[in-house]
mmCIF file of C-alpha atoms in Angstrom:
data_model
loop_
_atom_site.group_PDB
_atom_site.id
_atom_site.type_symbol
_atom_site.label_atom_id
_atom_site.label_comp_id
_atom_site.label_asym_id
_atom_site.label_seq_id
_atom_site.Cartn_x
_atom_site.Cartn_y
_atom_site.Cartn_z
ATOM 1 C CA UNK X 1 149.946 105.862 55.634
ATOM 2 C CA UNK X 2 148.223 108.666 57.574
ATOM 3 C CA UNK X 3 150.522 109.717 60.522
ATOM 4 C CA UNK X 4 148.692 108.721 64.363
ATOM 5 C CA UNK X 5 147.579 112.355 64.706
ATOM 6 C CA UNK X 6 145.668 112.318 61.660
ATOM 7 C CA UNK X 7 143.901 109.688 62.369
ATOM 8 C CA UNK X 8 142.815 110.898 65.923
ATOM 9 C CA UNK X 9 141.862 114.371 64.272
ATOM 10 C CA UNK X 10 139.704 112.506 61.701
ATOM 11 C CA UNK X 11 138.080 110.086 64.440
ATOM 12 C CA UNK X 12 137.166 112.998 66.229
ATOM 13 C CA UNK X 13 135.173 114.473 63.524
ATOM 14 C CA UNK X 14 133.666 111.164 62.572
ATOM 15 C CA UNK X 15 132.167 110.973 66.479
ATOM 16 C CA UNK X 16 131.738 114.738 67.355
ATOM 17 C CA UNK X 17 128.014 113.712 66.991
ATOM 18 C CA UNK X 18 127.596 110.941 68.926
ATOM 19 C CA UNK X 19 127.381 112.113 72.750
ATOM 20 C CA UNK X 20 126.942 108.885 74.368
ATOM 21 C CA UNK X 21 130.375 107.777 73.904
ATOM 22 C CA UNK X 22 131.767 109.078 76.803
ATOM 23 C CA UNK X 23 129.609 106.796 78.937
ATOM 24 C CA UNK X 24 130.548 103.459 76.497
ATOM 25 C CA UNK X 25 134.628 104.079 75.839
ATOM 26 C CA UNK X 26 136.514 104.606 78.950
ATOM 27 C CA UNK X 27 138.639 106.844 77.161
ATOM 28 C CA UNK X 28 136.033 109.337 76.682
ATOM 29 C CA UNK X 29 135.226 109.407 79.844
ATOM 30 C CA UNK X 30 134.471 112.688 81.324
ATOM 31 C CA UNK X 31 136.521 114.040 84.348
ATOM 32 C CA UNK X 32 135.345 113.826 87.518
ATOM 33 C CA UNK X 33 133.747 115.825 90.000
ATOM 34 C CA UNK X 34 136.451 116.687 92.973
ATOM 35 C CA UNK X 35 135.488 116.650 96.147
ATOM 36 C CA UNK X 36 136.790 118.307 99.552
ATOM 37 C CA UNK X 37 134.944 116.674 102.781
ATOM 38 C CA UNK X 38 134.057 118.990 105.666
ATOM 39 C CA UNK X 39 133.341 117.139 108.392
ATOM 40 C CA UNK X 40 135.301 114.164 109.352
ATOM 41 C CA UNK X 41 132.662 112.485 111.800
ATOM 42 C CA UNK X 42 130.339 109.140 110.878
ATOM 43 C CA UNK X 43 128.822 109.973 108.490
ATOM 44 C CA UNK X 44 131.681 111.766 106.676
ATOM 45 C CA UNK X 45 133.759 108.702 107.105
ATOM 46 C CA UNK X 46 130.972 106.665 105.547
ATOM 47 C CA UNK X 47 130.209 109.174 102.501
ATOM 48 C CA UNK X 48 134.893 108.978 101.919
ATOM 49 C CA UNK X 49 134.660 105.188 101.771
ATOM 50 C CA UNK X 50 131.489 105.214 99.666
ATOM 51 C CA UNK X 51 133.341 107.372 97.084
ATOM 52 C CA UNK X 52 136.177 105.073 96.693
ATOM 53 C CA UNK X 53 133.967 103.212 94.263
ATOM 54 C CA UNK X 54 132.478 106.466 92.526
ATOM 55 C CA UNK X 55 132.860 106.191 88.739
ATOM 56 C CA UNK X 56 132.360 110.676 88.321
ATOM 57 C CA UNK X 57 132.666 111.854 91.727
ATOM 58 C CA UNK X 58 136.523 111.521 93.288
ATOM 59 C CA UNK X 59 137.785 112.787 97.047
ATOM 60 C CA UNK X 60 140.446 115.349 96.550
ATOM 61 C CA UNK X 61 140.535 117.589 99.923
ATOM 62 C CA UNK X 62 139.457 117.226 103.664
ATOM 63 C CA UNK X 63 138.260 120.291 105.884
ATOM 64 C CA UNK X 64 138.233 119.192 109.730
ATOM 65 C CA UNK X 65 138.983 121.182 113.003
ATOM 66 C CA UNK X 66 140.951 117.854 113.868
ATOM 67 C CA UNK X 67 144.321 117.711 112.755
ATOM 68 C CA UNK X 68 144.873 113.661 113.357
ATOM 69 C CA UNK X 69 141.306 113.074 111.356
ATOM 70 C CA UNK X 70 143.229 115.079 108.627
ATOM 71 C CA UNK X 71 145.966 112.961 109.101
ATOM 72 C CA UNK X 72 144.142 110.044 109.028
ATOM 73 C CA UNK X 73 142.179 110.845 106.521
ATOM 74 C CA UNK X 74 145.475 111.635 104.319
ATOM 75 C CA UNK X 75 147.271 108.592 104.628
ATOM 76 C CA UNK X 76 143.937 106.635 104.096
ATOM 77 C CA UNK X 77 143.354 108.668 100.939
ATOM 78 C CA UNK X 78 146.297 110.297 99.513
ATOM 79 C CA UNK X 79 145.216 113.643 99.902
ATOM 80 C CA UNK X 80 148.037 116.293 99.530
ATOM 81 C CA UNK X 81 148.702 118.823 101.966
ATOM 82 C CA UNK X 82 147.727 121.633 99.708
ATOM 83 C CA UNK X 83 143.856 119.921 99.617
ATOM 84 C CA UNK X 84 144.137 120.405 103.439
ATOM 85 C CA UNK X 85 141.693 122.910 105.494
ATOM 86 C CA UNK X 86 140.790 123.512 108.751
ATOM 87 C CA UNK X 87 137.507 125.905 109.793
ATOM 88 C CA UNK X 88 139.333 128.866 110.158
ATOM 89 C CA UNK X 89 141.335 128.539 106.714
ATOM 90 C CA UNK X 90 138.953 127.300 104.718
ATOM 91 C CA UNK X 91 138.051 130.394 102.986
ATOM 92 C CA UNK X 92 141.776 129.828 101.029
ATOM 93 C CA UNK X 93 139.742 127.166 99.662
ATOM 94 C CA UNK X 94 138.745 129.906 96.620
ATOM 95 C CA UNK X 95 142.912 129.606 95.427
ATOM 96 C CA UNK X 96 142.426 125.992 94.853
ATOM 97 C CA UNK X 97 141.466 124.868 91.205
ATOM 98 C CA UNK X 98 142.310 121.270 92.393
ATOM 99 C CA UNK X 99 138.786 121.621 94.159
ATOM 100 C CA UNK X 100 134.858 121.600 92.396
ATOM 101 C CA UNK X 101 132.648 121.106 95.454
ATOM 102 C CA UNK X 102 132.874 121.128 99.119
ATOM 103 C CA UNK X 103 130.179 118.443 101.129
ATOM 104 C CA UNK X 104 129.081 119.924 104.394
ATOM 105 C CA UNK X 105 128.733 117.080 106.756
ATOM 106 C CA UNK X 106 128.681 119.309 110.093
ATOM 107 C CA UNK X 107 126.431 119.930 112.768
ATOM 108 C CA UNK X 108 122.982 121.040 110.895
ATOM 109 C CA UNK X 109 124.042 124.666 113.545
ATOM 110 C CA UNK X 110 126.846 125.151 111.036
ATOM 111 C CA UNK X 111 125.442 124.893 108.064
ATOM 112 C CA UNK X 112 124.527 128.131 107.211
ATOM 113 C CA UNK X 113 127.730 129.626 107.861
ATOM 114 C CA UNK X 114 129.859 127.001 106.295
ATOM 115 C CA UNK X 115 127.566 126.294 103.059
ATOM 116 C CA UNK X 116 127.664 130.763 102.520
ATOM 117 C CA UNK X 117 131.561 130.260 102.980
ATOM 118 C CA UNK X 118 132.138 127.828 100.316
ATOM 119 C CA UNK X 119 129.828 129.451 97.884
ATOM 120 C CA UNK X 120 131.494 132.866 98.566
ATOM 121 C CA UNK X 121 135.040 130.604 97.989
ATOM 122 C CA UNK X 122 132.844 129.754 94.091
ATOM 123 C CA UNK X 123 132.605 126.113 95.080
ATOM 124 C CA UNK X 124 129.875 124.174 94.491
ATOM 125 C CA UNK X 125 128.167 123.242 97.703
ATOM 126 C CA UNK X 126 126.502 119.808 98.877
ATOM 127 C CA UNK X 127 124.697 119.989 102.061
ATOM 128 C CA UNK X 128 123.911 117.273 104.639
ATOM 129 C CA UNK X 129 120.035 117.158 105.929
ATOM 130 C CA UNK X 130 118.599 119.007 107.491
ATOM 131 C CA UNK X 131 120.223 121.878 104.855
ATOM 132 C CA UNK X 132 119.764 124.513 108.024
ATOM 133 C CA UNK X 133 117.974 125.352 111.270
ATOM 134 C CA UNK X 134 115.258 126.826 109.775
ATOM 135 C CA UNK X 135 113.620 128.393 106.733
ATOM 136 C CA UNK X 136 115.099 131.764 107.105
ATOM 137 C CA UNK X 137 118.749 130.097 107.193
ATOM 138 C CA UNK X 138 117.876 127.867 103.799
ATOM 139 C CA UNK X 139 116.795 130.788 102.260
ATOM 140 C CA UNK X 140 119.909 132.510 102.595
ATOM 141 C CA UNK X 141 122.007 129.807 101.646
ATOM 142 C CA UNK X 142 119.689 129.183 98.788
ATOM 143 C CA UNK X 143 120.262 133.357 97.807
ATOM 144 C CA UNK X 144 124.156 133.267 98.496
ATOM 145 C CA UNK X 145 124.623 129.958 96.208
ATOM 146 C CA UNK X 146 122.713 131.884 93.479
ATOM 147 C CA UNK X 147 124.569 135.022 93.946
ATOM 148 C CA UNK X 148 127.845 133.182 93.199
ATOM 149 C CA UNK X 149 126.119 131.301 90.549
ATOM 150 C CA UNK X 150 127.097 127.647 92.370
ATOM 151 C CA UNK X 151 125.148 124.951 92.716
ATOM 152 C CA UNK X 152 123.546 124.055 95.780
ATOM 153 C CA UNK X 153 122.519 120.015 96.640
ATOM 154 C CA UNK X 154 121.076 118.293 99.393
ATOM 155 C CA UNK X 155 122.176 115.185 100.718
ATOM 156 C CA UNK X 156 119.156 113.408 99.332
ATOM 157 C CA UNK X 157 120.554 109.934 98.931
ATOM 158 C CA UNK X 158 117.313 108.086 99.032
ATOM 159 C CA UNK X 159 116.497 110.241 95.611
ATOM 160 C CA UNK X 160 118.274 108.556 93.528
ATOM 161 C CA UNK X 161 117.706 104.521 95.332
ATOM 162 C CA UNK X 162 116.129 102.003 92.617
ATOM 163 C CA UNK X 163 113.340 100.671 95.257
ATOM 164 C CA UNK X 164 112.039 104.327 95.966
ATOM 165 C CA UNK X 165 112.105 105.178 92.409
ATOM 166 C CA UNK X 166 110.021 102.536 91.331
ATOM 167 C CA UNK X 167 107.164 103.429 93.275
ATOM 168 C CA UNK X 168 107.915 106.848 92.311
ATOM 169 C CA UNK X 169 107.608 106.113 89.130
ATOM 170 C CA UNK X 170 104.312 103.379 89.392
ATOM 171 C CA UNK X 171 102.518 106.764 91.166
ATOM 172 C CA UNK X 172 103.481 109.047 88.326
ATOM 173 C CA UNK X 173 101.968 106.536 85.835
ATOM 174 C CA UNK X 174 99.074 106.177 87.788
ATOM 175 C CA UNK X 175 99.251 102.766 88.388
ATOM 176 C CA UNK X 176 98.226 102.870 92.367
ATOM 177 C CA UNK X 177 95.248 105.040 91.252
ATOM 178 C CA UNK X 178 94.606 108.043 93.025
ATOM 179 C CA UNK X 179 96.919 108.836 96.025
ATOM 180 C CA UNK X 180 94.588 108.937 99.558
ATOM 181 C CA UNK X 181 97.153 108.286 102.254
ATOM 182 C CA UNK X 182 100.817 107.929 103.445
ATOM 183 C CA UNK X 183 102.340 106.809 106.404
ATOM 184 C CA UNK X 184 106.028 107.361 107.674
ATOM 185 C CA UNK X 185 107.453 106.280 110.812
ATOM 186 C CA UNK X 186 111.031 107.088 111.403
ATOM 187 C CA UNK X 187 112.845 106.641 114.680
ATOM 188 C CA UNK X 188 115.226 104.836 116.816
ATOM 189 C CA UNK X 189 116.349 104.786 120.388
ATOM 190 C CA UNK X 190 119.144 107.142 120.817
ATOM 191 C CA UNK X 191 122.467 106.396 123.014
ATOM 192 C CA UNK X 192 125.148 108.599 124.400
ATOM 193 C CA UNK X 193 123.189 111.340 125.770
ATOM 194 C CA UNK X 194 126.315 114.255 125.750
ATOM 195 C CA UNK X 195 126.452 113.754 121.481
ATOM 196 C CA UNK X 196 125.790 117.231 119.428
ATOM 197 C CA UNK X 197 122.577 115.761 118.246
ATOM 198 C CA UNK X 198 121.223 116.293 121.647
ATOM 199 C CA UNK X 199 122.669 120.130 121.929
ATOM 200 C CA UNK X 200 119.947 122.331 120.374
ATOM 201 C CA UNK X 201 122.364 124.984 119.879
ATOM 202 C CA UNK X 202 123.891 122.496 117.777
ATOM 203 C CA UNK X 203 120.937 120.350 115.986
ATOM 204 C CA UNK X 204 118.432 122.749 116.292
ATOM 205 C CA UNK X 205 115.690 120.509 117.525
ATOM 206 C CA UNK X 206 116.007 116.450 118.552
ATOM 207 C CA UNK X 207 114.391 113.518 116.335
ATOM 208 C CA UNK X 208 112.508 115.857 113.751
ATOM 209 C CA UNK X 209 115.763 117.365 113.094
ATOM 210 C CA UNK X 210 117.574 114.108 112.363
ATOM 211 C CA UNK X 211 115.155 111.379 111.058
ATOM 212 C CA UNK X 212 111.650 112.927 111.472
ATOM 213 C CA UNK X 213 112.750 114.694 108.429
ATOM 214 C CA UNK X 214 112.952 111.588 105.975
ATOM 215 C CA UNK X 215 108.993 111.042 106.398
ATOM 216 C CA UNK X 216 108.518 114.668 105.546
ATOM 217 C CA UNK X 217 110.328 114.621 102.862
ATOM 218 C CA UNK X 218 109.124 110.869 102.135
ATOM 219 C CA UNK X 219 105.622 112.364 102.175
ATOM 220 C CA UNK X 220 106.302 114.866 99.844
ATOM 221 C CA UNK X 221 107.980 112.543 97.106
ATOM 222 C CA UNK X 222 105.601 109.255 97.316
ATOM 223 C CA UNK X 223 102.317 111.360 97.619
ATOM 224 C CA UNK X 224 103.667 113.653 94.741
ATOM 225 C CA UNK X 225 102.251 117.059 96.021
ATOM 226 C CA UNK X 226 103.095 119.537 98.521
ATOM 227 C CA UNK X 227 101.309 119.370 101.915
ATOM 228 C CA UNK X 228 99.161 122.506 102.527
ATOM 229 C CA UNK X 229 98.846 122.459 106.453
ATOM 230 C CA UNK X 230 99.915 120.279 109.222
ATOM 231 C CA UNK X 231 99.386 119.586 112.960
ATOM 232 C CA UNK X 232 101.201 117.876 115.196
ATOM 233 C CA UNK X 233 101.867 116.949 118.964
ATOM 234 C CA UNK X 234 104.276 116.500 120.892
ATOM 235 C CA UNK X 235 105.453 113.277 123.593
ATOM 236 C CA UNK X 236 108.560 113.645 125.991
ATOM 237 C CA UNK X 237 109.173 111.146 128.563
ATOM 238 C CA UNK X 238 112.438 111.724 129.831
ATOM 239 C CA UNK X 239 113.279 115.374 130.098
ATOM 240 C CA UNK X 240 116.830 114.985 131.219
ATOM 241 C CA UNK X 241 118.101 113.322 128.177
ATOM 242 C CA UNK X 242 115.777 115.717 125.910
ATOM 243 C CA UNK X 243 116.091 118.891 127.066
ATOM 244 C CA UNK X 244 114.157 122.209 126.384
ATOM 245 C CA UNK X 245 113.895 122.449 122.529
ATOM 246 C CA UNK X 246 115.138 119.014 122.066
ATOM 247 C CA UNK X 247 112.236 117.136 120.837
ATOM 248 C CA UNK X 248 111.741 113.175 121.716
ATOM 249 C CA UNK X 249 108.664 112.216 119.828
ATOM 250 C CA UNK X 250 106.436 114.000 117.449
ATOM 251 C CA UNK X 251 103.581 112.793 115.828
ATOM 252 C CA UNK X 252 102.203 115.096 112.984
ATOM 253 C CA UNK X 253 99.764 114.917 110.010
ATOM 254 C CA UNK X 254 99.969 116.595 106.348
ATOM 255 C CA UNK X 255 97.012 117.634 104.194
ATOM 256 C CA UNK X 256 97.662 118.010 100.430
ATOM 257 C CA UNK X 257 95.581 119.367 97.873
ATOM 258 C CA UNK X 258 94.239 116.542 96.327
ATOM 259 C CA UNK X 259 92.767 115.332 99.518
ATOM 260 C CA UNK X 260 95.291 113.146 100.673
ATOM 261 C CA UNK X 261 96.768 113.049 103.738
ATOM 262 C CA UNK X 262 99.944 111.864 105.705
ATOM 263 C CA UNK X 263 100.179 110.669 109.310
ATOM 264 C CA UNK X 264 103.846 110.246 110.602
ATOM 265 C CA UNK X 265 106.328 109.890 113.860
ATOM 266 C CA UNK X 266 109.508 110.531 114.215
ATOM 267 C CA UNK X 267 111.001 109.392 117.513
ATOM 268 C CA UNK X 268 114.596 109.328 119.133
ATOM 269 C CA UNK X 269 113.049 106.592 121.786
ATOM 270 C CA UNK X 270 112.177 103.508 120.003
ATOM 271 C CA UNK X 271 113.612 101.060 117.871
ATOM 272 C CA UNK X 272 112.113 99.399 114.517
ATOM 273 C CA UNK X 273 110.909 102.291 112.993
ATOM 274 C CA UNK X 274 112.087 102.471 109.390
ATOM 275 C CA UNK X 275 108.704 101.980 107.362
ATOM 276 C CA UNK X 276 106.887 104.312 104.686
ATOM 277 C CA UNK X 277 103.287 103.097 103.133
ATOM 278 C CA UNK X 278 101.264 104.546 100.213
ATOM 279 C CA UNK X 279 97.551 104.096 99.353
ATOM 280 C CA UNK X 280 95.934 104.769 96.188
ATOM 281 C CA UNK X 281 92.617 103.708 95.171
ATOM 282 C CA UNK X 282 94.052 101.070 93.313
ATOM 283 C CA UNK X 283 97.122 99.352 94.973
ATOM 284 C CA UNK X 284 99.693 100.749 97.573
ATOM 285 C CA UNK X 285 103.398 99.866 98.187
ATOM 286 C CA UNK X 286 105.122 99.484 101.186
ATOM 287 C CA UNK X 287 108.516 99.949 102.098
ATOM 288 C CA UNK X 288 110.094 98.573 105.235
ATOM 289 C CA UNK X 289 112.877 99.610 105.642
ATOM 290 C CA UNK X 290 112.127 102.720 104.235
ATOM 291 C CA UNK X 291 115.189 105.192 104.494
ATOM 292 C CA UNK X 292 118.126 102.812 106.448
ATOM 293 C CA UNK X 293 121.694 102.218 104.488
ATOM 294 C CA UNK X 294 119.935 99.110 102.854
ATOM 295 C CA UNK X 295 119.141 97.739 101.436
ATOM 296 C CA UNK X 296 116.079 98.844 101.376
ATOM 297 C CA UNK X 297 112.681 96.174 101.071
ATOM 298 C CA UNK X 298 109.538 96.655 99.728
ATOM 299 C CA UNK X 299 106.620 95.062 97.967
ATOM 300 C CA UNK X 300 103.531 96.713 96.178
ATOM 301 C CA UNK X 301 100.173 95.829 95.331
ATOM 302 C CA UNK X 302 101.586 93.620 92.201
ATOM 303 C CA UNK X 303 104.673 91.766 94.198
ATOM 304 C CA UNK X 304 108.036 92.539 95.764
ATOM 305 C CA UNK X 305 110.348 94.847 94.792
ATOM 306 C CA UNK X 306 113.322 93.373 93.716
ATOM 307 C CA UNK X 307 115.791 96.257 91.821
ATOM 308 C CA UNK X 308 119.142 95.801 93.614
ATOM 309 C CA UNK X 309 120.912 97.422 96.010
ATOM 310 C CA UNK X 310 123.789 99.615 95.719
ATOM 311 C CA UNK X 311 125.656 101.798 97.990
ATOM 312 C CA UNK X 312 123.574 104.867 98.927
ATOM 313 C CA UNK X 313 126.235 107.573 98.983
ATOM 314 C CA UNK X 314 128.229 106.222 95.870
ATOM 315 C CA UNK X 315 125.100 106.185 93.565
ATOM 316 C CA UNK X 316 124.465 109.663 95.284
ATOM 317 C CA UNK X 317 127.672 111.369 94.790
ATOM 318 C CA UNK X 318 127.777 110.139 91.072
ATOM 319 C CA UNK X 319 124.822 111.255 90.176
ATOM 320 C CA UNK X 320 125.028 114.321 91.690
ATOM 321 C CA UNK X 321 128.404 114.698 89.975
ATOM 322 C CA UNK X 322 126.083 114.293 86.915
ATOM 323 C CA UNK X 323 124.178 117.238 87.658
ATOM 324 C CA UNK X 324 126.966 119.534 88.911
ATOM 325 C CA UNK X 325 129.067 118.918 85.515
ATOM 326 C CA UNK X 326 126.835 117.862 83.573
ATOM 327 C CA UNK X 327 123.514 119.800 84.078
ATOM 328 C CA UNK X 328 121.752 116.540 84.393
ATOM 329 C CA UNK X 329 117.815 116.571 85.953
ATOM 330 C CA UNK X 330 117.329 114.143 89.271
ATOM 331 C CA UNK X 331 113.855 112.498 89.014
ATOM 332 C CA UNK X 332 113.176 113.469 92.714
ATOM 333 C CA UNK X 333 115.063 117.026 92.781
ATOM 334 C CA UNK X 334 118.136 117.412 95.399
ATOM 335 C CA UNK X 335 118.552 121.045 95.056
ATOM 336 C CA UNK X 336 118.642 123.945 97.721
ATOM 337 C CA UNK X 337 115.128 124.553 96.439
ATOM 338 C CA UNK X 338 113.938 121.084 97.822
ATOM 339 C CA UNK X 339 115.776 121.423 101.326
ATOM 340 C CA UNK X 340 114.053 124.524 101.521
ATOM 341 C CA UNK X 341 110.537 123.106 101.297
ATOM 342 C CA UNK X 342 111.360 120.560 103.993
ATOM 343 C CA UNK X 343 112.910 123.161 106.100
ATOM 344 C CA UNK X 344 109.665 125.271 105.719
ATOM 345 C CA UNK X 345 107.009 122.435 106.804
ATOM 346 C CA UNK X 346 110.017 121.744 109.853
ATOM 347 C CA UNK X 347 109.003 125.284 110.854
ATOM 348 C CA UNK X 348 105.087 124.342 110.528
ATOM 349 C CA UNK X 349 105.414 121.090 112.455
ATOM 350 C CA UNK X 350 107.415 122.924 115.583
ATOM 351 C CA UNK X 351 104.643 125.758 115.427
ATOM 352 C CA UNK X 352 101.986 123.361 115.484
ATOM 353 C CA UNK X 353 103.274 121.610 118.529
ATOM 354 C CA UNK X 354 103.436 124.974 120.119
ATOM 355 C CA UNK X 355 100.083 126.146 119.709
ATOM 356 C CA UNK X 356 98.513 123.115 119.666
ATOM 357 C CA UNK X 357 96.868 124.481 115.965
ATOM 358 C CA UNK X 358 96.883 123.518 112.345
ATOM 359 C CA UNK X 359 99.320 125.235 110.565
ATOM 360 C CA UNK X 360 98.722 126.544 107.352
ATOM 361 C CA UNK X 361 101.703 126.672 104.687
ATOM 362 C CA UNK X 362 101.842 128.850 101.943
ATOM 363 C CA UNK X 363 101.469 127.721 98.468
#
């Protein structure tokens, strides 16, 4: 009788060719990616309960200047002391092999700085939307991640939702014929007026910043091609709740190469905005709504969509997981690269509005 070692040693041989295992046999199962949170607000809380239910991406640390979030957050998760950072410490973060990747959920302001300090700490770095203030800033995240040879993601979670991806994919097969328009409308009304999202030296900008973003980037995946100039004006009705350099409405256009073109808003002062549209010569699709936490709706030219929904944030942290350990390929990228692009036609828009010109980007 062959002794229970033996037998493990020979099994291992007999399967060393068969990669898929690990995703069939739970105990081949590959280990997880381990997370550290910085950021304990909303949406940080949402993306910590979302993870709970992650099958490769686990929450291991918390980085907060709020010492009862931390708390909180401890006794809620289990998280040891040791996995425990605030902004001034977190650079101790580099000691810690308990830790793969640290999400930045801050104040798009902070970015920069926080997303430079984690890569400098050799952790791999996922970055809320917008990824920085401007292009400059994305680029040097973008150069600091690759100097310490750490990945850099975006917080892309409509990349990776079933709905989206199916149009993605019926335009890549060319079933909605040539692409001639798009149309994104993103917006809401916006409460307490004394929120960070309101401070430019803290967002940067107002709506465009914050949602106005989705229907560039929205643009840019459902047309399939990167725009080569925009205009764009800009609407403020209430200049005491959007300040100087805290947009309210913007309206802008996209030209792309192949002729297409993209009309969108993006609005912090009305409601029942969430919709994208495509048109192709031979059938569109429609999404409505487009980018909210779901789940989403949509029809095309041949009937509803009907792929199910799933939680954003846990589909997005396990497949980014994928991509971090595994080297895996999202079908829409979420890398640096990507934030960067929407970062750069951000810059176009706000010139645009400024000079009242088209704004030519370069190719």
């Amino acid at each position: 009788m062959h002794s229970r070692r033996e037998f493990i040693h020979r099994l291992a041989i007999s399967t060393a060719g068969i990669p898929f295992l690990s995703s069939k046999f739970p105990f081949f199962d590959d280990r997880p990616l381990r997370v550290a949170i910085m950021g304990l607000g909303g949406y940080g809380t949402r993306v910590g309960e979302a993870m709970q239910s992650c099958r490769r991406a686990k929450l291991v640390g918390v980085i907060s200047g709020t010492p009862s979030k931390i708390k909180a957050w401890q006794e809620k998760y289990n998280i040891p002391d040791k996995n425990c950072y605030n902004y001034e410490n977190f650079d101790n973060i580099k000691e810690n092999t308990d830790i793969d990747a640290v999400y930045v959920i801050t104040p798009n302001a902070l970015h920069h700085d926080h997303v430079i300090r984690a890569a400098k700490a050799g952790k791999h770095v996922i970055c809320e939307k917008p990824m920085a203030l401007n292009a400059k800033e994305g680029q040097d995240m973008v150069n600091a991640c690759r100097e310490a040879n750490v990945k850099l993601l975006v917080g892309y979670r409509m990349h990776f939702e079933p709905k989206t991806l199916e149009i993605v994919r019926m335009r890549k097969e060319g079933e909605f014929g040539k692409i001639l328009f798009f149309q994104g409308l993103s917006g809401f009304k916006i409460g307490d007026p004394n929120q960070w999202r309101l401070d430019k030296d803290l967002a940067g900008g107002g709506s465009l910043m914050d949602i106005g973003i989705y229907a560039i980037n929205g643009a840019r995946y459902m047309v399939g091609e990167e725009p080569v100039w925009v205009t764009a004006q800009e609407t403020k009705t209430d200049p005491q709740k959007f300040k100087d350099g805290v947009d309210e409405t913007i309206q802008f256009q996209m030209g792309f190469p192949s002729g297409a073109v993209a009309s969108c808003l993006s609005t912090y002062n009305m409601n029942n905005l969430d919709r994208f549209f495509l048109n192709g010569e031979k059938g569109f699709a429609e999404l409505q709504p487009s980018t909210g936490y779901g789940p989403i709706e949509g029809k095309t030219h041949i009937g509803p969509l009907t792929q199910p929904h799933k939680t954003h944030q846990t589909v997005q942290m396990d497949e980014m997981a994928g991509i971090i350990l595994d080297g895996h390929k999202a079908i829409v990228p979420v890398d640096g690269v990507e934030g960067l692009k929407d970062l750069q036609i951000i810059d176009a828009i706000y010139e645009a509005c400024r000079s009242g010109q088209k704004v030519s980007l370069q190719a």
